[in-house]
XYZ file of C-alpha atoms in Angstrom:
100
model
C -27.055 -8.361 -13.962
C -24.883 -7.798 -17.067
C -24.784 -3.945 -18.188
C -25.503 -2.317 -21.816
C -22.463 -1.079 -23.474
C -21.980 2.098 -25.308
C -19.248 2.108 -27.712
C -18.676 5.792 -29.162
C -16.084 6.321 -32.251
C -14.964 9.729 -33.613
C -13.428 9.804 -37.164
C -11.060 12.251 -38.584
C -10.013 11.369 -42.261
C -7.290 12.381 -43.917
C -7.412 15.250 -46.427
C -7.531 12.839 -49.646
C -10.630 10.729 -48.608
C -13.637 11.694 -50.842
C -17.149 12.044 -49.763
C -18.410 8.930 -51.177
C -16.079 7.293 -49.586
C -17.157 8.467 -46.261
C -20.393 7.481 -46.913
C -19.873 4.185 -48.351
C -17.697 3.860 -45.120
C -21.253 4.525 -43.151
C -23.304 2.315 -45.264
C -21.172 -0.517 -44.702
C -20.683 0.120 -41.096
C -24.425 -0.055 -40.049
C -25.033 -3.368 -41.735
C -22.779 -4.659 -39.033
C -25.944 -4.953 -36.752
C -27.202 -7.932 -39.306
C -23.817 -9.220 -39.109
C -21.952 -9.166 -35.354
C -24.230 -10.755 -32.683
C -24.745 -8.572 -29.589
C -25.464 -5.300 -31.424
C -28.433 -3.831 -29.857
C -28.348 -0.706 -31.988
C -25.971 1.085 -34.415
C -26.006 5.018 -35.439
C -23.344 6.561 -37.741
C -23.563 10.318 -39.397
C -21.749 13.030 -40.147
C -20.855 15.629 -37.537
C -22.563 19.328 -37.925
C -21.169 20.905 -34.782
C -18.800 23.620 -35.055
C -16.840 21.801 -31.978
C -15.741 18.680 -33.542
C -12.181 19.652 -33.774
C -12.232 18.232 -37.120
C -13.856 14.698 -36.448
C -16.239 14.443 -38.947
C -18.162 11.054 -38.213
C -19.518 9.884 -35.284
C -20.418 6.127 -34.357
C -22.688 4.886 -31.517
C -22.689 1.219 -31.035
C -24.978 -0.405 -28.189
C -23.756 -3.683 -26.831
C -25.763 -6.330 -24.821
C -22.897 -6.793 -22.391
C -18.962 -6.428 -22.484
C -18.678 -9.861 -24.069
C -20.624 -8.439 -27.172
C -18.068 -5.530 -27.294
C -15.050 -7.757 -26.964
C -16.127 -9.948 -29.686
C -16.865 -7.116 -31.978
C -13.042 -5.991 -32.184
C -11.791 -8.737 -34.009
C -14.873 -10.269 -35.865
C -14.226 -10.461 -39.481
C -17.070 -8.214 -40.506
C -15.697 -5.347 -38.191
C -12.146 -6.166 -39.221
C -13.338 -5.528 -43.138
C -14.477 -2.018 -41.899
C -11.320 -1.169 -40.274
C -9.347 -2.348 -43.224
C -12.000 -0.511 -45.302
C -11.327 2.660 -43.096
C -7.364 2.504 -43.406
C -7.512 2.253 -47.315
C -9.667 5.599 -47.581
C -7.705 7.289 -44.907
C -7.964 7.652 -41.106
C -6.267 10.562 -39.583
C -7.424 9.821 -36.347
C -9.763 8.229 -34.073
C -11.395 8.845 -30.497
C -13.090 5.538 -28.866
C -14.926 5.569 -25.305
C -16.713 2.044 -23.832
C -19.143 2.663 -21.039
C -21.779 1.022 -19.431
C -25.209 2.034 -19.407
């Protein structure tokens, strides 16, 4: 039986990225649930922990299986988000995927 997949992304922005751009990123990202098949749940928000080492936004996406995760990466709607993130200034990201 296929396992659900948890996809976690932490984002560190460039110093020039505005709060409005970060908020726009979050609202655009949350819409992916309606646009990309295989997404069971998607959450994204601003970090409030002092332990984040400069990573300001966290994202979790739950997929129905590994195939859904593999289809998500190259999907045009996801690629638009990636392009926007590069445009507003990303300094670093950490991505972790695991079965649940």
